[in-house]
Amino acid sequence: MGWSYFSLKQYQKALDSFERAERFASHPYEIRKGKAFIHLEQRRSQLAREELEKILPPAKVNELLEHWEASNRNDNIVRWEIVPSNPESNSIFTLPVEFPRYRSLLLGMPTEDIEALDSAWESYYQGKYTKAANLFGGLARSNSPNLDAVNRLAWSLMHAKQINKSEKTFKEILELYPRFIGAFKGLREIEEIKKRQAVYVQNYIDLGKYQLAANKLDDLLNRYDDWAHLYNQYGKIFLARKNYEKAREYFLDAQKFSPNDSPSQLGLEQVQRALDKQLYKADQAFKKGDYKLATLIYHDYVGEDEWPSPKFSLAHAYNGLGWSQFYKKQYEYAIDKFLKSIEHENYKISSAKGLGLSLFAIKNYSDAIPYLQTALKSDPENKDLAYKLDWSILRSESLGVSQKYFEDVLKNHPLRASPYMALGWIHYNWRNPDLGVEYFLKAISLDPDFALTPEFLKLLKKERFGWQVYNSLGWTYFQNQLDDQAMQMFRHSLKIQPNKSEARKGMGYVYFRQGKHNSAITMLEQCLALNPDPNPVFEQLTGSNAIAPFLMQTTARTKLGRTHFIKDNIIEAINVITKKSSVTPVNPMPMMDWGGLT
C-alpha cells in the first residue's frame, strides 16, 4: 500500500502506510527505503539520510544522495522508476548502491532464512567469496531455494573464479525469471571478464604474433570450450596465415555455439572470397536479397556435378540454392536442394531449418516436425521456429497426444507463449471455448507478437467465436498497445451482437488513444446509452502523471469526460463527470480525471 500511494505521489498516505507496516515487520528494509524516498521527494534530505543509514553503510548513503541530487539538479529532473522497465533504468528497487543484491525485487516472495542470508551476504561483502559460495550453496540446495540465495551463489562463484559454474547458475535463474536484473548483469559481467582474459589474444593477432595468440587461445579454450569468441579468434589466425580451410572450420564451430554470430559470418565471407569467387558472388547476391541472381549463380555452380559429394563448396551451393528458392516460394525445389546439402556435416542445421520451413509452407506438417526440432535445438530463442514446430505438432498429432506434449513443454518453459496458443486451440476443438480463449489470452500476454502470427490471424478469420471472446481478445490487444488488432476484435464483437455496450466502449478507448476524439465521443456515448454503468477498465499510466508506471481504473464515463475536456468542451465535460459523481458518489475517479490521469 505504501509503494502504491508513493507511485501516485500521495506522500503523506504513503508515509502513514509505511509507518503502520513498520510496527509489524521483522525485516523493515523496504519500509525504511520507502520512507527515505518520501523524504527525498519532499526535499527533507536529513530525514532521508537518517532512514537510509539504518539500512546502508555511510559511504553508500552518500553515494545514493549524490546520485539523487545529480538527477534532480536544475530543471532537468529525471524521474526514477520504482520497478525497472529495463536493465538500464534508474530504479528505486535496483539502486546502484545495492548492487548486486536487489532485495526489493524479491518483495512478496517467501522470506525464510533471512538471518542466514544476511550472514552469507556479510561474508560476500567482506571479500570471503569461497565461504560465501559455500553458505549460499547450502541455501540454494534447500527444498524451496530463495532467489536471493541463488543470485548471490552465482555472484560468489564468479568472484571465486568459478566462471563456468557462475554462468550456468545465472542462466538457470533467467529461465525462471527472464527479467531478473541481477542475473542479467551477472552474465554481462562474465562476458566482460572473459573478454579481459582474451584481450592479449587480439593484441598478439594485431602484432602478427600468431603462435603466441594460438598458445593463449589453447589455454582459454580449456576453460571456456563453448565460447564462440575463441573459435572466431582461431579463425582470424588461420585466415591471416591463408590457411582458409582451417579458418572455415573454426568459424563454423563458432556458429554452433552462437547461430546468429556476426563475426563468424564475416569470417566465412572472407574465406569464401579467397577460395571461390563465384560462390562469393552468389552469397553476396543472396545477402542483398537478389534471390533470382543468386539462384542463377548457385545453379550454374552445381552444374552436372554428382551427388553425394564430400566437397564443402558443392554442399554450400546446394544449401544456398535451397534458401534462394525458399525465398522465391519455390518450396518443392528448395526441399530437393536441402535434402542434398543436409548430408554434409556442416550444413545439417541450416538445411534442417530450410526443410522444416519449406515443408511447413506446403502444409506437410508431420514431415516438418523432426527438421524443425533439430533447428530449434540449435537456436532455442527463435520464436518463429517454436511457433511453427508447435503448430506442426498440433496439425499432425491427435488432440490427446498434442495436449500431453504441450503440457510437458510448459513444465520446462512456463513463459513460452506458443504452448499456450496450442493448448488454447486443443480446448477450443474440444468444444471448451472459454478455456481455449484463456490460453490464447495468456499467450498474447506473454508475447504480443503471437497476436500477429499468420496461423492465429487465420484462426480468427475462420472460426466463429462468441462476442464475449472477441471482446476479451480486444482488451488483451489493447493492453499490449496493439490498437489495430484490438479494433478488429471489437468490430467482430459488434457485428455479432450489435446491442451490447462492451465493444463500443473498447472502440472508444482505442479511438481516444489514437487521438481520434470525435470518434471516441461517438462510441463512448453509444456505450453509455446502452449501459449507464459499464465495467471499469484498468489502464497502465506512465509519464508525468506518476513517479512509476501503474494500473489506474477508468470508466467509459470518465474517459468521455476527459475527451470533452481535451476538446475544450468544458461545460460538457463537467456535466459528464458530475453525472458520474451522482451515480457513484464514493468513486474517486471523477476528481482524479481533472489531474490528467485518464
XYZ file of C-alpha atoms in Angstrom:
598
model
C 0.000 0.000 0.000
C 2.856 2.375 0.829
C 4.512 1.956 -2.558
C 1.128 2.288 -4.299
C 0.499 5.650 -2.634
C 4.093 6.642 -3.380
C 3.590 5.940 -7.094
C 0.546 8.247 -7.021
C 2.602 10.974 -5.286
C 0.330 10.824 -2.238
C 3.312 11.022 0.075
C 1.578 11.525 3.420
C -0.648 8.494 2.874
C 2.407 6.526 1.759
C 4.306 7.559 4.893
C 1.383 6.590 7.120
C 1.185 3.180 5.434
C 4.907 2.527 5.801
C 4.847 3.528 9.479
C 1.910 1.206 10.182
C 3.705 -1.632 8.362
C 6.911 -0.979 10.314
C 5.170 -1.862 13.568
C 4.583 -5.426 12.334
C 7.627 -6.062 10.115
C 10.553 -8.092 11.413
C 12.669 -7.137 8.386
C 11.812 -3.495 7.549
C 14.420 -2.891 4.814
C 11.951 -1.887 2.070
C 9.856 0.110 4.555
C 12.807 2.277 5.557
C 13.795 2.693 1.939
C 10.251 3.811 1.119
C 10.243 6.363 3.951
C 13.635 7.668 2.805
C 12.427 8.293 -0.736
C 9.288 10.014 0.518
C 11.551 12.417 2.404
C 13.699 12.895 -0.702
C 10.654 13.737 -2.808
C 9.647 16.282 -0.159
C 13.203 17.718 -0.057
C 13.822 16.615 3.526
C 17.281 15.229 2.921
C 18.323 14.930 6.567
C 15.326 12.750 7.413
C 16.047 10.705 4.298
C 19.655 10.248 5.411
C 18.545 9.041 8.841
C 16.335 6.352 7.290
C 18.965 5.266 4.786
C 21.650 4.934 7.447
C 19.501 2.267 9.088
C 19.886 0.002 6.042
C 23.066 1.124 4.213
C 26.688 1.913 5.164
C 27.526 5.678 5.359
C 29.593 5.632 2.149
C 26.718 4.109 0.185
C 24.266 6.599 1.705
C 26.459 9.467 0.487
C 26.743 7.905 -2.965
C 22.963 7.443 -3.221
C 22.194 11.008 -2.107
C 24.730 12.432 -4.585
C 23.136 10.383 -7.369
C 19.681 11.652 -6.389
C 20.799 15.278 -6.293
C 22.503 14.968 -9.682
C 19.347 13.590 -11.306
C 17.239 16.408 -9.809
C 19.641 19.273 -10.437
C 18.343 22.409 -12.178
C 15.171 21.863 -14.192
C 16.400 18.604 -15.687
C 14.523 16.259 -13.370
C 14.932 12.595 -14.324
C 12.196 10.507 -12.726
C 13.307 7.313 -11.043
C 11.061 4.336 -11.657
C 10.063 2.140 -8.756
C 10.450 -1.164 -10.610
C 12.863 -1.028 -13.577
C 11.349 -1.183 -17.061
C 14.750 -2.207 -18.486
C 18.220 -3.075 -17.123
C 19.494 0.494 -17.617
C 16.636 2.294 -15.813
C 17.146 4.466 -12.754
C 15.035 2.470 -10.342
C 14.380 2.615 -6.596
C 14.146 -1.180 -6.467
C 17.532 -1.607 -8.210
C 19.702 1.101 -6.698
C 23.335 1.052 -7.886
C 24.470 1.118 -4.232
C 22.625 -2.197 -3.651
C 24.432 -3.989 -6.474
C 24.373 -6.943 -6.793
C 21.746 -7.714 -4.121
C 18.433 -6.317 -5.315
C 16.327 -7.468 -2.378
C 13.466 -5.066 -3.168
C 12.776 -7.010 -6.384
C 12.024 -10.011 -4.172
C 9.260 -8.165 -2.307
C 6.360 -10.556 -1.789
C 8.446 -13.712 -2.222
C 8.930 -16.171 0.679
C 11.381 -14.768 3.241
C 12.715 -17.844 5.026
C 16.335 -17.974 6.238
C 16.733 -14.183 6.304
C 19.344 -14.321 9.089
C 21.338 -16.976 7.241
C 21.111 -14.967 4.012
C 22.294 -11.790 5.727
C 25.211 -13.696 7.242
C 26.192 -15.117 3.859
C 25.948 -11.682 2.271
C 28.182 -10.288 5.007
C 30.843 -12.828 4.023
C 30.472 -11.759 0.408
C 30.908 -8.051 1.187
C 33.973 -8.904 3.268
C 35.527 -10.499 0.184
C 35.281 -14.040 1.569
C 33.883 -15.377 -1.688
C 34.601 -19.086 -1.223
C 32.963 -19.064 2.201
C 30.016 -17.088 0.807
C 29.654 -19.547 -2.084
C 29.512 -22.454 0.376
C 26.907 -20.687 2.526
C 24.772 -19.671 -0.432
C 25.206 -23.107 -1.969
C 23.614 -24.703 1.086
C 20.696 -22.263 0.981
C 20.269 -22.718 -2.780
C 20.030 -26.512 -2.375
C 17.076 -26.286 0.017
C 13.645 -27.604 -0.977
C 12.448 -24.091 -1.874
C 15.603 -22.164 -2.807
C 15.398 -18.424 -2.278
C 16.120 -16.372 -5.413
C 18.252 -14.065 -3.252
C 20.432 -17.058 -2.294
C 20.741 -18.421 -5.839
C 21.632 -14.975 -7.220
C 24.305 -14.489 -4.587
C 25.629 -18.014 -5.141
C 26.212 -17.101 -8.789
C 27.991 -13.837 -7.875
C 30.123 -15.579 -5.226
C 31.153 -18.270 -7.707
C 32.134 -15.545 -10.166
C 34.379 -13.780 -7.664
C 35.794 -17.134 -6.585
C 36.882 -17.510 -10.235
C 34.476 -20.404 -10.880
C 33.233 -18.700 -14.026
C 31.557 -21.661 -15.724
C 29.531 -22.604 -12.643
C 28.572 -18.958 -12.159
C 27.436 -18.586 -15.768
C 25.378 -21.788 -15.570
C 23.647 -20.559 -12.389
C 22.804 -17.153 -13.884
C 21.295 -18.836 -16.944
C 19.200 -21.099 -14.736
C 17.855 -18.018 -12.937
C 16.877 -16.390 -16.233
C 14.983 -19.493 -17.329
C 12.565 -18.916 -14.426
C 12.890 -15.135 -14.073
C 13.756 -13.818 -17.566
C 13.841 -10.158 -16.468
C 15.748 -10.516 -13.196
C 18.325 -7.770 -13.406
C 20.788 -9.462 -11.018
C 21.265 -12.397 -13.394
C 21.227 -10.182 -16.474
C 24.063 -8.038 -15.083
C 25.876 -11.143 -13.898
C 26.045 -12.609 -17.396
C 27.153 -9.267 -18.765
C 29.927 -9.115 -16.146
C 31.038 -12.655 -17.038
C 31.249 -11.668 -20.705
C 33.469 -8.730 -19.732
C 35.692 -10.972 -17.579
C 36.169 -13.352 -20.479
C 36.947 -10.507 -22.873
C 39.541 -9.089 -20.471
C 41.156 -12.501 -20.261
C 41.189 -12.737 -24.057
C 42.447 -9.205 -24.774
C 46.053 -10.388 -25.166
C 44.965 -12.709 -27.973
C 43.753 -9.786 -30.077
C 46.915 -7.824 -29.257
C 49.086 -10.704 -30.471
C 46.987 -11.025 -33.637
C 47.332 -7.297 -34.338
C 51.111 -7.610 -33.917
C 51.252 -10.631 -36.221
C 52.423 -12.918 -33.404
C 50.050 -15.690 -34.345
C 51.724 -18.541 -32.453
C 51.611 -16.615 -29.179
C 47.959 -15.839 -29.860
C 47.247 -19.512 -30.544
C 49.017 -20.575 -27.329
C 46.886 -18.174 -25.296
C 43.738 -19.387 -27.065
C 44.606 -23.017 -26.239
C 44.683 -22.083 -22.556
C 41.397 -20.167 -22.712
C 39.665 -22.919 -24.689
C 40.394 -25.382 -21.884
C 38.319 -23.132 -19.620
C 35.599 -21.905 -21.982
C 35.093 -24.528 -24.651
C 31.614 -23.247 -25.584
C 32.549 -19.585 -26.149
C 32.103 -18.590 -29.811
C 34.543 -15.674 -29.482
C 37.514 -18.029 -29.065
C 36.685 -20.005 -32.198
C 36.384 -16.754 -34.139
C 39.849 -15.742 -32.920
C 41.276 -19.064 -34.098
C 39.569 -18.412 -37.432
C 41.229 -14.990 -37.690
C 44.659 -16.529 -37.055
C 44.278 -19.126 -39.806
C 42.763 -16.518 -42.107
C 45.854 -14.357 -41.621
C 48.045 -17.390 -42.339
C 45.975 -18.047 -45.505
C 45.009 -21.474 -44.222
C 41.457 -20.933 -45.402
C 40.124 -24.450 -44.913
C 41.175 -24.433 -41.266
C 39.820 -20.908 -40.772
C 36.462 -22.025 -42.130
C 36.329 -24.938 -39.686
C 36.719 -22.592 -36.725
C 34.190 -20.038 -37.974
C 31.677 -22.863 -38.461
C 32.425 -24.102 -34.934
C 31.675 -20.614 -33.626
C 28.264 -20.760 -35.282
C 27.439 -23.984 -33.479
C 27.611 -22.108 -30.179
C 26.132 -18.857 -31.466
C 23.978 -19.421 -34.581
C 23.477 -15.718 -35.279
C 27.067 -14.705 -34.585
C 28.072 -11.849 -36.926
C 31.931 -12.134 -36.556
C 31.814 -15.730 -37.756
C 29.558 -14.738 -40.679
C 32.075 -12.084 -41.689
C 34.918 -14.561 -41.337
C 33.167 -17.098 -43.560
C 32.602 -14.416 -46.200
C 36.320 -13.599 -46.195
C 37.176 -17.294 -46.564
C 34.724 -17.668 -49.418
C 36.091 -14.638 -51.229
C 39.601 -16.103 -51.025
C 38.670 -19.667 -52.010
C 35.865 -19.344 -54.518
C 34.932 -16.029 -56.103
C 31.908 -17.467 -57.934
C 30.324 -18.734 -54.725
C 31.221 -15.474 -53.009
C 29.368 -13.575 -55.741
C 26.321 -15.807 -55.255
C 26.454 -15.304 -51.488
C 26.594 -11.540 -51.869
C 23.588 -11.571 -54.207
C 21.690 -13.657 -51.672
C 22.715 -11.328 -48.843
C 21.323 -8.346 -50.800
C 18.013 -10.157 -51.344
C 18.555 -10.670 -55.086
C 17.359 -14.278 -54.958
C 16.898 -14.537 -58.716
C 20.564 -13.735 -59.407
C 21.700 -15.914 -56.503
C 19.663 -18.833 -57.872
C 21.256 -18.490 -61.315
C 24.820 -18.416 -59.959
C 24.287 -21.296 -57.497
C 22.575 -23.351 -60.213
C 25.447 -22.805 -62.658
C 27.924 -23.727 -59.927
C 26.184 -27.034 -59.162
C 26.142 -27.879 -62.875
C 26.460 -31.547 -63.634
C 28.433 -32.473 -60.505
C 27.446 -35.775 -58.986
C 25.875 -36.007 -55.545
C 26.588 -37.098 -52.859
C 29.940 -35.372 -52.730
C 32.348 -34.609 -49.865
C 33.044 -31.178 -51.351
C 32.190 -28.368 -48.949
C 31.730 -25.925 -51.817
C 29.121 -28.112 -53.520
C 27.157 -28.528 -50.263
C 27.351 -24.775 -49.769
C 25.991 -24.179 -53.266
C 23.097 -26.603 -52.781
C 22.252 -25.014 -49.420
C 22.420 -21.504 -50.899
C 20.299 -22.597 -53.868
C 17.756 -24.105 -51.481
C 17.419 -20.882 -49.486
C 17.219 -18.775 -52.651
C 14.361 -20.928 -53.916
C 12.719 -20.873 -50.496
C 12.567 -17.066 -50.515
C 11.187 -17.234 -54.056
C 8.461 -19.519 -52.601
C 9.582 -22.400 -54.792
C 9.274 -24.757 -51.844
C 9.357 -28.115 -53.640
C 12.572 -27.141 -55.450
C 14.039 -25.884 -52.174
C 13.236 -29.180 -50.429
C 15.109 -31.096 -53.144
C 18.251 -28.965 -52.617
C 18.116 -29.077 -48.815
C 17.832 -32.883 -48.885
C 21.205 -32.881 -50.632
C 23.024 -30.287 -48.513
C 21.809 -31.796 -45.221
C 24.036 -34.806 -45.904
C 27.097 -32.604 -45.348
C 28.046 -32.296 -41.679
C 28.496 -28.522 -41.801
C 25.034 -27.891 -43.261
C 22.867 -30.177 -41.150
C 21.423 -27.316 -39.060
C 20.893 -24.787 -41.841
C 19.405 -27.410 -44.149
C 17.179 -28.804 -41.384
C 15.815 -25.316 -40.810
C 15.214 -24.878 -44.536
C 13.497 -28.258 -44.805
C 11.328 -27.619 -41.766
C 10.175 -24.223 -43.003
C 9.642 -25.426 -46.576
C 7.612 -28.469 -45.527
C 5.607 -26.264 -43.168
C 4.909 -23.842 -46.021
C 3.364 -26.618 -48.144
C 1.412 -27.868 -45.080
C 3.333 -31.132 -44.788
C 3.355 -30.748 -41.033
C 4.262 -34.288 -39.950
C 7.427 -34.357 -42.097
C 8.352 -30.837 -40.944
C 8.445 -31.787 -37.239
C 11.862 -33.542 -36.961
C 13.610 -30.860 -39.013
C 12.060 -28.021 -37.015
C 13.060 -29.786 -33.793
C 16.667 -30.023 -34.993
C 16.732 -26.354 -35.978
C 15.108 -25.180 -32.724
C 17.533 -27.201 -30.623
C 20.358 -25.247 -32.241
C 18.568 -21.883 -31.906
C 16.222 -22.187 -28.885
C 15.394 -18.456 -28.774
C 13.944 -18.458 -32.300
C 10.233 -17.785 -31.708
C 9.276 -18.326 -35.345
C 10.690 -21.858 -35.272
C 8.986 -22.569 -31.940
C 5.594 -21.434 -33.240
C 5.906 -23.441 -36.447
C 7.019 -26.552 -34.590
C 4.098 -26.292 -32.162
C 1.665 -25.665 -34.985
C 3.037 -28.673 -36.909
C 2.573 -30.955 -33.902
C -0.906 -29.561 -33.397
C -1.847 -30.218 -37.039
C -0.354 -33.692 -37.347
C -0.880 -35.376 -33.964
C -4.111 -36.313 -32.192
C -5.510 -33.779 -29.722
C -4.740 -36.075 -26.792
C -1.110 -36.615 -27.810
C -0.729 -32.908 -28.533
C -2.143 -31.930 -25.140
C 0.356 -34.120 -23.283
C 3.236 -32.790 -25.396
C 2.415 -29.120 -24.774
C 1.743 -29.615 -21.068
C 5.192 -31.247 -20.797
C 6.750 -28.311 -22.687
C 5.212 -25.854 -20.211
C 6.822 -27.681 -17.286
C 10.246 -26.759 -18.690
C 9.292 -23.492 -20.419
C 6.448 -21.900 -18.417
C 6.993 -18.490 -20.015
C 6.962 -19.631 -23.655
C 3.871 -18.337 -25.438
C 3.441 -20.936 -28.183
C 2.383 -23.909 -25.972
C -0.432 -21.785 -24.533
C -1.548 -20.995 -28.069
C -1.562 -24.704 -28.900
C -3.468 -25.712 -25.745
C -5.988 -22.972 -26.497
C -6.604 -24.496 -29.914
C -6.906 -28.005 -28.404
C -9.530 -26.957 -25.858
C -11.376 -24.921 -28.466
C -11.612 -28.025 -30.658
C -12.843 -29.988 -27.639
C -15.777 -27.532 -27.538
C -14.410 -25.807 -24.451
C -14.065 -22.327 -25.977
C -13.883 -20.405 -22.689
C -10.802 -22.316 -21.506
C -9.365 -22.154 -25.026
C -9.637 -18.381 -25.085
C -7.984 -18.128 -21.648
C -4.977 -19.940 -23.113
C -4.976 -17.599 -26.135
C -5.053 -14.571 -23.833
C -2.165 -15.984 -21.801
C -0.126 -16.496 -24.981
C -0.747 -12.906 -26.093
C 0.173 -11.530 -22.653
C 3.495 -13.404 -22.737
C 4.304 -12.451 -26.304
C 2.225 -9.792 -28.117
C 3.884 -10.892 -31.376
C 1.861 -14.100 -31.066
C -1.160 -12.000 -31.977
C 0.425 -11.303 -35.354
C 1.322 -14.850 -36.371
C -0.364 -15.795 -39.681
C -1.780 -19.004 -38.188
C -3.569 -17.209 -35.358
C -4.888 -14.472 -37.645
C -6.283 -17.166 -39.977
C -7.889 -18.846 -36.990
C -9.653 -15.624 -36.001
C -10.948 -15.126 -39.536
C -12.076 -18.711 -39.954
C -13.607 -19.572 -36.591
C -16.801 -18.170 -35.114
C -16.128 -17.185 -31.531
C -18.801 -15.738 -29.254
C -18.978 -11.963 -28.931
C -17.572 -12.087 -25.370
C -14.479 -13.873 -26.676
C -13.778 -11.162 -29.224
C -14.147 -8.539 -26.510
C -11.632 -10.378 -24.299
C -9.184 -10.627 -27.175
C -9.762 -6.957 -27.976
C -8.883 -5.812 -24.457
C -5.792 -8.026 -24.372
C -4.588 -6.488 -27.631
C -5.409 -3.027 -26.259
C -3.355 -3.580 -23.101
C -0.420 -4.651 -25.299
C -0.647 -1.474 -27.416
C -1.877 -3.404 -30.489
C -4.606 -0.937 -31.432
C -5.337 -2.221 -34.941
C -5.875 -5.783 -33.704
C -7.945 -4.513 -30.764
C -10.200 -2.531 -33.087
C -10.617 -5.554 -35.351
C -11.754 -7.711 -32.422
C -14.206 -5.109 -31.088
C -15.730 -4.723 -34.550
C -16.160 -8.506 -34.811
C -17.959 -8.466 -31.470
C -20.180 -5.556 -32.513
C -21.125 -7.347 -35.723
C -22.191 -10.472 -33.807
C -24.038 -8.610 -31.026
C -24.840 -5.022 -32.090
C -26.922 -4.227 -28.979
C -24.122 -4.701 -26.437
C -22.095 -1.856 -24.901
C -18.691 -3.503 -24.334
C -17.464 -3.421 -27.944
C -18.420 0.245 -28.287
C -16.554 1.020 -25.080
C -13.455 -0.747 -26.417
C -13.618 1.123 -29.721
C -13.969 4.385 -27.811
C -10.815 3.654 -25.790
C -8.872 2.775 -28.938
C -10.036 5.955 -30.708
C -9.062 8.019 -27.646
C -5.527 6.611 -27.597
C -5.212 7.253 -31.335
C -6.224 10.880 -30.829
C -9.485 10.452 -32.808
C -11.535 12.273 -30.218
C -14.753 12.793 -32.212
C -14.964 9.064 -32.949
C -14.168 8.308 -29.304
C -17.023 10.542 -28.139
C -19.464 8.841 -30.523
C -18.571 5.332 -29.354
C -18.489 6.187 -25.640
C -21.838 7.980 -25.801
C -23.377 4.972 -27.577
C -21.887 2.699 -24.926
C -23.395 4.747 -22.070
C -26.763 4.932 -23.823
C -26.903 1.124 -23.793
C -25.380 0.731 -20.314
C -25.111 3.759 -17.961
C -22.611 1.987 -15.688
C -20.352 -0.375 -17.717
C -17.466 -2.306 -16.209
C -14.316 -0.262 -15.448
C -11.058 -0.608 -17.377
C -7.573 -0.833 -15.894
C -5.053 1.156 -17.928
C -1.306 1.391 -17.428
C -0.373 5.027 -16.945
C 3.122 6.466 -17.247
C 4.845 9.793 -17.829
C 4.468 12.940 -15.756
C 1.297 11.707 -14.053
C 3.101 9.292 -11.754
C 6.566 8.505 -10.497
C 6.264 4.971 -11.903
C 4.023 3.035 -14.295
C 0.888 1.792 -12.546
C -2.588 0.493 -13.316
C -5.412 3.020 -12.964
C -9.101 2.204 -13.011
C -11.048 4.276 -15.543
C -14.586 4.045 -16.918
C -16.387 4.877 -20.146
C -17.924 7.939 -18.465
C -14.651 9.313 -17.086
C -12.970 8.671 -20.424
C -15.797 10.539 -22.167
C -15.427 13.453 -19.752
C -11.698 13.528 -20.341
C -12.245 13.552 -24.122
C -14.590 16.566 -23.886
C -12.035 18.279 -21.637
C -9.267 17.795 -24.211
C -11.528 19.292 -26.898
C -12.173 22.325 -24.627
C -15.830 21.329 -24.180
C -15.510 22.234 -20.511
C -19.232 22.504 -19.727
C -19.967 19.154 -21.362
C -17.034 17.586 -19.509
C -18.348 18.923 -16.191
C -21.819 17.550 -16.955
C -20.428 14.089 -17.729
C -18.224 13.970 -14.624
C -20.941 15.413 -12.395
C -23.356 12.767 -13.570
C -20.761 10.145 -12.774
C -20.373 11.570 -9.267
C -24.097 11.366 -8.688
C -24.222 7.781 -9.926
C -21.332 6.558 -7.747
C -20.549 9.343 -5.252
C -17.859 7.392 -3.393
C -15.806 6.732 -6.522
C -12.709 8.984 -6.515
C -12.207 8.738 -10.281
C -14.032 11.981 -11.263
C -11.725 14.007 -9.036
C -8.690 12.213 -10.429
C -9.722 12.864 -14.041
C -9.017 16.532 -13.622
C -5.445 15.681 -12.713
C -4.988 14.317 -16.217
C -4.767 10.734 -15.018
C -7.043 9.208 -17.634
